[in-house]
Short mmCIF file of C-alpha atoms and ligand atoms in Angstrom, two decimals:
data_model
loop_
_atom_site.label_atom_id
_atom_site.label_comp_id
_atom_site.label_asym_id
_atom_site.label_seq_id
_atom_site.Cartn_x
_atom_site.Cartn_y
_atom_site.Cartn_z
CA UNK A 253 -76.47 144.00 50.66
CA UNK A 254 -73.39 145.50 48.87
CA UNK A 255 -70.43 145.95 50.09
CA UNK A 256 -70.34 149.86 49.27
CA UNK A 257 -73.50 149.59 51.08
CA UNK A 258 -71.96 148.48 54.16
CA UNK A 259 -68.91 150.79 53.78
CA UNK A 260 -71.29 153.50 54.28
CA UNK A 261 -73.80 152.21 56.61
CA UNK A 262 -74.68 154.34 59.89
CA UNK A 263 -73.67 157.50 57.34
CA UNK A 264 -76.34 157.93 55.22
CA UNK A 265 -79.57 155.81 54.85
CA UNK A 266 -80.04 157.41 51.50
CA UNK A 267 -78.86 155.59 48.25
CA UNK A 268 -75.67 157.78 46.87
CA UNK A 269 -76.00 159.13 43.55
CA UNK A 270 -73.51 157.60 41.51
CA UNK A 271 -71.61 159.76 39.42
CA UNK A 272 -68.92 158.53 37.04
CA UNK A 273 -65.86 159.76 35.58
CA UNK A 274 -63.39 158.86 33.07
CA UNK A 275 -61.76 157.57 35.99
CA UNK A 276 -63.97 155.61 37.19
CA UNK A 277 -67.10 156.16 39.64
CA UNK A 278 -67.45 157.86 43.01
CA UNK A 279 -70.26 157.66 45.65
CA UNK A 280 -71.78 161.09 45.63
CA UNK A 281 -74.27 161.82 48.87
CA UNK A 282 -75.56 165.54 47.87
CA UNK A 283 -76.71 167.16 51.69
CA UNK A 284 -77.77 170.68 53.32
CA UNK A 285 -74.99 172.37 55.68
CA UNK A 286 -75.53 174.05 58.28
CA UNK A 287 -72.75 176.92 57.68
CA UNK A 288 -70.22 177.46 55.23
CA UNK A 289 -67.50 179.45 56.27
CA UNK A 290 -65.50 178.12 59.13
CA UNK A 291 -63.07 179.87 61.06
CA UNK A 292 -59.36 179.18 59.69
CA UNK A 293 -56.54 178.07 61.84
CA UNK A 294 -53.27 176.30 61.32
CA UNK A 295 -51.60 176.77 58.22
CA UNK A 296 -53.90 179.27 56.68
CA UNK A 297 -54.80 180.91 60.27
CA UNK A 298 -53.84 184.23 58.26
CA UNK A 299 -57.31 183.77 56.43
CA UNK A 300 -61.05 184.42 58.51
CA UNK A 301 -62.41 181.01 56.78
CA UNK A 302 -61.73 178.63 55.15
CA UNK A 303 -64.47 177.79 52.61
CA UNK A 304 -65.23 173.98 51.51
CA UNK A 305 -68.02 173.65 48.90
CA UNK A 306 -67.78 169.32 49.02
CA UNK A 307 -66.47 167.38 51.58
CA UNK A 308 -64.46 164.64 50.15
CA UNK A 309 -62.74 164.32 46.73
CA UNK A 310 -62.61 162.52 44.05
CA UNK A 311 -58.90 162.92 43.74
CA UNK A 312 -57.70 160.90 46.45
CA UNK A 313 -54.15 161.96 46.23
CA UNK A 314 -52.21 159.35 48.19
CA UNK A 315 -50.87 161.55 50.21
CA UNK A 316 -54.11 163.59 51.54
CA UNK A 317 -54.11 165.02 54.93
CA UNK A 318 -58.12 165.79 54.31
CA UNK A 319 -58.44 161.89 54.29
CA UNK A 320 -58.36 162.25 58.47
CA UNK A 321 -61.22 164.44 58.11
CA UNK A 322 -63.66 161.75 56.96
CA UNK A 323 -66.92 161.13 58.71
CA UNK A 324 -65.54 157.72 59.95
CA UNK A 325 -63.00 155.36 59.17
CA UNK A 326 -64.76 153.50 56.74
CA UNK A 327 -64.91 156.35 54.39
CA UNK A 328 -61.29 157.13 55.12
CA UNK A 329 -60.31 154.03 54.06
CA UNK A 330 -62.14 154.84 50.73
CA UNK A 331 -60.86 158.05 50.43
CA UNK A 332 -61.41 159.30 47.01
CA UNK A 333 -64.39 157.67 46.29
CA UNK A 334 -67.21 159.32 48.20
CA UNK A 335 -68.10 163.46 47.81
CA UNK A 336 -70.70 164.90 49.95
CA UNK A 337 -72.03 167.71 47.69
CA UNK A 338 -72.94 171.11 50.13
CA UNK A 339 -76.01 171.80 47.76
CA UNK A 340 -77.31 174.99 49.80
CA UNK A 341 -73.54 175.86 49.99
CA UNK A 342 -74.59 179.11 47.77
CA UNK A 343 -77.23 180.68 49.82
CA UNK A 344 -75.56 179.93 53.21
CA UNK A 345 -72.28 182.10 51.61
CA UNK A 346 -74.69 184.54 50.68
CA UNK A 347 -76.03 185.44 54.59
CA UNK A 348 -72.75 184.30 55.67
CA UNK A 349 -70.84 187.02 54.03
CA UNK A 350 -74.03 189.54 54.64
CA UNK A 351 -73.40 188.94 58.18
CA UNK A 352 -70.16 189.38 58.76
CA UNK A 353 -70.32 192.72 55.89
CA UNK A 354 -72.91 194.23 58.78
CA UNK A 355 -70.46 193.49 61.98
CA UNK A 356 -67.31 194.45 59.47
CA UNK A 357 -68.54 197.09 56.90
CA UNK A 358 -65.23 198.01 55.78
CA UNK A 359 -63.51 195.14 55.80
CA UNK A 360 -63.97 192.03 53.53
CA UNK A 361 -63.01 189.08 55.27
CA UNK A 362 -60.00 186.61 53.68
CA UNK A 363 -61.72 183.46 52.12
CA UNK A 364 -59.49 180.16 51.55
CA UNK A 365 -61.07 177.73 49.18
CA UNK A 366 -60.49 175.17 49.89
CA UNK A 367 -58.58 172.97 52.87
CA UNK A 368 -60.23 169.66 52.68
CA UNK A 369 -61.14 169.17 48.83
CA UNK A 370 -60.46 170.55 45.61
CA UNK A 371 -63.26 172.80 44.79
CA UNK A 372 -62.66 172.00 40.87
CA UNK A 373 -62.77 168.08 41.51
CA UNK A 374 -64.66 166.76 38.34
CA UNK A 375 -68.22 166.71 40.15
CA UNK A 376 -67.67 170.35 39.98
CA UNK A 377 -68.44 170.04 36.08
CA UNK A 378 -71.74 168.98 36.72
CA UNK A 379 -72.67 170.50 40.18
CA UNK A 380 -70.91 173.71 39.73
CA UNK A 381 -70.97 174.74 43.22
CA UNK A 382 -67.86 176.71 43.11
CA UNK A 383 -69.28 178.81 40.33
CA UNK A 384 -72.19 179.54 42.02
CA UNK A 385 -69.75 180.58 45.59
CA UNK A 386 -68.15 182.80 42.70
CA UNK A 387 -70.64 184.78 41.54
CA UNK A 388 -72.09 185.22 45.17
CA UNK A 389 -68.96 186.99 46.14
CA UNK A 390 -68.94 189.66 43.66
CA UNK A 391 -70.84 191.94 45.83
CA UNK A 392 -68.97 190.94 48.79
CA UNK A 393 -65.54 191.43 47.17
CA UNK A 394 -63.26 189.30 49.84
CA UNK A 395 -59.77 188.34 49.81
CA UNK A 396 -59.65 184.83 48.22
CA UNK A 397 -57.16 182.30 47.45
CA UNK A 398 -58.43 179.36 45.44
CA UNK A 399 -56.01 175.83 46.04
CA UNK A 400 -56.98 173.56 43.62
CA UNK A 401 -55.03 171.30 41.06
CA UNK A 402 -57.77 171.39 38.58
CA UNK A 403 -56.99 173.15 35.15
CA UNK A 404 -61.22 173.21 35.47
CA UNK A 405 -60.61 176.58 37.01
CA UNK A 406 -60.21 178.47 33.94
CA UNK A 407 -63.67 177.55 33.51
CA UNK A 408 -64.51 180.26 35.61
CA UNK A 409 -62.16 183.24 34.08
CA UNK A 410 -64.96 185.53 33.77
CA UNK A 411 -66.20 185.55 37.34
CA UNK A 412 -62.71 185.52 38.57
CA UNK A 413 -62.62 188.68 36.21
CA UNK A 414 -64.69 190.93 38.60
CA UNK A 415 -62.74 189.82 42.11
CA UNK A 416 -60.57 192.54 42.98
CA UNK A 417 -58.27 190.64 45.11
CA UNK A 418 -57.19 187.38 44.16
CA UNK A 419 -54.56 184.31 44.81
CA UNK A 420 -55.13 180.75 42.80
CA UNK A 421 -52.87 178.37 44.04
CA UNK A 422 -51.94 175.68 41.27
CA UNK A 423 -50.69 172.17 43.10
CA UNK A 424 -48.04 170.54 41.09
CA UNK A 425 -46.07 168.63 43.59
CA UNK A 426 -43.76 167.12 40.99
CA UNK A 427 -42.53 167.81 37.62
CA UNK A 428 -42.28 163.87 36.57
CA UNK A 429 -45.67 162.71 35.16
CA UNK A 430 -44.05 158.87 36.54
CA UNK A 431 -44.16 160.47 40.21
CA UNK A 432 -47.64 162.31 39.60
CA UNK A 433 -49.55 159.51 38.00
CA UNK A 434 -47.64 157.01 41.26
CA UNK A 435 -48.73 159.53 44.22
CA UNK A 436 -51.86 160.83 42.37
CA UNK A 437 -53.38 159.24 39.60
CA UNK A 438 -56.50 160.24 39.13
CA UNK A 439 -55.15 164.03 38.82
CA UNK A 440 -54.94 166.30 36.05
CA UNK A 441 -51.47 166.14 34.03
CA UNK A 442 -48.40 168.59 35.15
CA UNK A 443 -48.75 169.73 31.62
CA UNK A 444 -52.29 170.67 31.91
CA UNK A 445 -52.01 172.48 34.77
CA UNK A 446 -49.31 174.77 33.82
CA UNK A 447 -50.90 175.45 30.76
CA UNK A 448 -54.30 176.13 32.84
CA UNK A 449 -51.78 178.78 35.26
CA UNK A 450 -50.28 180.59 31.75
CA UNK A 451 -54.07 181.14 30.72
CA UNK A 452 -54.89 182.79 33.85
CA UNK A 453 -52.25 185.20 34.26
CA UNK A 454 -52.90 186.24 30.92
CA UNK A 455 -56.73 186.78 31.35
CA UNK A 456 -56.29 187.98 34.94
CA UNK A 457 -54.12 190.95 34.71
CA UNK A 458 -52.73 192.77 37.88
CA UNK A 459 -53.23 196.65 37.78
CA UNK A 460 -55.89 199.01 38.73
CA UNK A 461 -57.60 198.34 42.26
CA UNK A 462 -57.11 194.91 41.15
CA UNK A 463 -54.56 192.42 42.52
CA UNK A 464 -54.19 189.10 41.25
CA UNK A 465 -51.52 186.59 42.09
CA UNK A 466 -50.36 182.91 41.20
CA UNK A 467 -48.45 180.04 42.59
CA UNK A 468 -47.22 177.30 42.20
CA UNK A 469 -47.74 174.66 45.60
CA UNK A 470 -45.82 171.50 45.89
CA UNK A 471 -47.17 170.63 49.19
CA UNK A 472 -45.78 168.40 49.68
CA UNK A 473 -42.73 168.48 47.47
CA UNK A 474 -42.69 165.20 45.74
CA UNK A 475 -39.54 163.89 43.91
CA UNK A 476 -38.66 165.19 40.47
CA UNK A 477 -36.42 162.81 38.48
CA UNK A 478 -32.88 164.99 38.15
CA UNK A 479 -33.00 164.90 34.54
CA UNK A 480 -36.62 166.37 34.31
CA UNK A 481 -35.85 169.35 36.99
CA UNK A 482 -34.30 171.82 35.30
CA UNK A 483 -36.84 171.82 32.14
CA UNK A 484 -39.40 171.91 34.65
CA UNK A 485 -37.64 174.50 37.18
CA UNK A 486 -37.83 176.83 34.16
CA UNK A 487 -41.46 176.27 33.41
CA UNK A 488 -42.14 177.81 37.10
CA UNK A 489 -41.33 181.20 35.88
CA UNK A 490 -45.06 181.75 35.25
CA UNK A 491 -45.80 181.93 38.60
CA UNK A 492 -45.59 185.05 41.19
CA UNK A 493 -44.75 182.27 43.69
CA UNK A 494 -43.49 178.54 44.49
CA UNK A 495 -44.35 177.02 48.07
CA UNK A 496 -42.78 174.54 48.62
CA UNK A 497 -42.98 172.20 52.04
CA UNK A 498 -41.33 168.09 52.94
CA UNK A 499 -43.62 165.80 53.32
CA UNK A 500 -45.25 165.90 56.63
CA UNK A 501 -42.74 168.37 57.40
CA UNK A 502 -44.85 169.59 60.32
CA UNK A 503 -44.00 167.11 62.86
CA UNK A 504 -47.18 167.43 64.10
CA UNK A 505 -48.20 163.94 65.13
CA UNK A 506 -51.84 164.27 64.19
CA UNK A 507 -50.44 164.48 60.70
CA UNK A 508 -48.24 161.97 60.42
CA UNK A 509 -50.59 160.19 61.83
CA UNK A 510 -53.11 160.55 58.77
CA UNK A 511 -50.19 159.58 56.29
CA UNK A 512 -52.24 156.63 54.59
CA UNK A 513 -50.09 153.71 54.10
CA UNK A 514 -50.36 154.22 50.38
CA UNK A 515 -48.33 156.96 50.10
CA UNK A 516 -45.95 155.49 52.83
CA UNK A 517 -45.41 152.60 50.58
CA UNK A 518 -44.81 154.82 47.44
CA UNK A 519 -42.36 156.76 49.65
CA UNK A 520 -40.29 153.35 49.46
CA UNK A 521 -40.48 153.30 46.00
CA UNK A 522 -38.68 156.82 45.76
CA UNK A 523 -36.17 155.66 48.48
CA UNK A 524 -33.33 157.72 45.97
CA UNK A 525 -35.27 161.03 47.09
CA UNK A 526 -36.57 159.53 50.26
CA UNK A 527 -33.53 157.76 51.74
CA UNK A 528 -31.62 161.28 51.54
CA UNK A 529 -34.88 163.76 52.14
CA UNK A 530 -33.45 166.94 53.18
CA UNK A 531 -30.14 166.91 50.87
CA UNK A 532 -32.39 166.21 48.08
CA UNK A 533 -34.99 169.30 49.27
CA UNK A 534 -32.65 171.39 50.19
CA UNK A 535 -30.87 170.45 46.65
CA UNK A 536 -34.27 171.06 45.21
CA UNK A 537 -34.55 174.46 47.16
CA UNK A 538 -31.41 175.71 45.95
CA UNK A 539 -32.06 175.54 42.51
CA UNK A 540 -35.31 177.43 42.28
CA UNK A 541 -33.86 180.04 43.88
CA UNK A 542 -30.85 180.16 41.43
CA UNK A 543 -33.10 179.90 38.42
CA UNK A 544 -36.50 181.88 39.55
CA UNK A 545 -34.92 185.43 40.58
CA UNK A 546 -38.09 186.99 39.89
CA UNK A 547 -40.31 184.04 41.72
CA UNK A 548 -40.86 184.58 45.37
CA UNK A 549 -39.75 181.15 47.07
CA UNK A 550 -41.76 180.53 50.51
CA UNK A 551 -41.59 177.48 52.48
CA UNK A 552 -45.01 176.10 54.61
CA UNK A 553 -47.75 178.15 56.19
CA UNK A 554 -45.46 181.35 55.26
CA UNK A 555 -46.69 180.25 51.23
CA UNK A 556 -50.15 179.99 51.92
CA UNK A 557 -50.60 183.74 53.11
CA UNK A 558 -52.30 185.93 50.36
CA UNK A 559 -50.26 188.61 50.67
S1 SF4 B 183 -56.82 167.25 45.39
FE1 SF4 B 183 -56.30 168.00 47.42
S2 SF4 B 183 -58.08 167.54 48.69
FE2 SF4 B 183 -58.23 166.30 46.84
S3 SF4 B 183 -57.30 164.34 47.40
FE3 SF4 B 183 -55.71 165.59 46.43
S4 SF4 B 183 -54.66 166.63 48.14
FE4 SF4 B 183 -56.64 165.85 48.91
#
């Protein structure tokens, strides 16, 4: 027996379709949910749901608080290398959102996509689950904020074209491709998703009964090389807003709890950011606001709002 058998065993009996990726290969188990929408708390508690077409991702940032959210340790551990695929995730949204539009007639709920994996991972290429989530909420016209660090998303311009009400949230935690390709290396470039922001503001315009928004979220804020801040600082202008948030700057012990020792190790690396954490935030801090005047700068759960 193999040992990604093993890793997996008492999950799911079923071989995993394998799918593979520039990067490499992921274990990819595709399933029926039960519901889709789940009720939001915590940092997005300002939303009704939270809306999570996969359940894993291929990203595996180091630093991945939706790592504690695996099925069981085992597939923590691998984090990054397993996606359960929500195939029916389409025609649950669709009664979902029929339900609560008959208990709530006049009032479409808030929708956060997503809190526990990118819903433009690269499976989404093939599987194109989010798409599908898209078009079903046309009708339904909710509030949604999309959190993704995939430049995939422009993919999707002209569905996002007919939602009346709209936030994408662009991670870029870092403007040093060293840091990014250290703390997540299997993600798109910095470069790539700027560009990816630029091309939706220009084919999303705000006006009319339609609102449209983008920011920029460095969730956390990872360290940017002095010499590469201020170029990049500049390059934030695109955005309606920057979130920015320390690293596990919750305190909640759950969550520090679910730092993987990865990113604790790479945090040792950095020790000329880490060693001085708050000077070198608050440094950071400081100099968006002195160069973005027209950039709303939020900190934490106040960022993730859609308003
Ligand atoms: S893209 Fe988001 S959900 Fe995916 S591993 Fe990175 S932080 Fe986690």
């Amino acid at each position: 027996m193999s040992s990604k058998k093993l890793l997996y065993e008492g999950y799911c009996n079923r071989k995993p379709t394998v799918a593979r990726e520039s990067f490499g290969s992921a274990n990819i188990y595709e399933r029926h949910a039960k519901s889709i929408l789940s009720k939001a708390s915590g940092y997005i508690r300002a939303y009704d749901f939270t809306l999570n077409p996969y359940r894993g991702c291929q990203y595996g940032c180091s630093y991945c608080y939706a790592a504690a959210f695996s099925p069981n340790p085992s597939m923590r551990q691998d984090w990054g290398n397993w996606v359960i695929s929500k195939d029916n995730a389409p025609e649950l949204l669709a009664k979902e959102l029929q339900r609560w539009d008959d208990r709530h007639p006049n009032r479409p709920p808030k929708i956060y996509m997503s809190s526990v994996t990118d819903p433009y991972q690269p499976f989404e290429t093939q599987k194109r689950i989010t798409r599908q989530l898209l078009e079903v909420m046309v009708a339904y016209q909710p509030t949604l904020t999309i959190q993704t660090r995939s430049p995939m998303v422009v993919r999707d311009i002209d569905i996002l074209q007919q939602l009346k009400r709209l936030r994408i949230n662009m991670s870029v935690p870092t403007g040093s491709e060293r840091v990014r390709k250290d703390f997540e290396p299997r993600s798109p470039s910095i470069q790539a998703r700027l560009l990816a922001i630029g091309k939706l503001k220009y084919s999303l315009p705000d006006g009319g009964d339609r609102q449209v928004r983008c920011s920029i979220t460095m969730t956390p804020l990872l360290p940017t090389f002095p010499e590469e801040q201020d170029e990049f600082i500049n390059k934030l202008e695109i955005a309606d807003r920057v979130v920015i948030q320390a690293f596990h700057a919750s305190g909640n012990r759950s969550l520090v709890a679910t730092t993987r020792q990865e990113a604790t190790d790479l945090k040792r690396k950095y020790a000329w950011w880490y060693d001085r954490e708050e000077e070198c935030y608050q440094a950071f801090k400081s100099k968006l606001s002195a160069v973005l005047s027209s950039t709303e700068i939020k900190e934490g759960a106040e960022g993730f709002t859609y308003e």
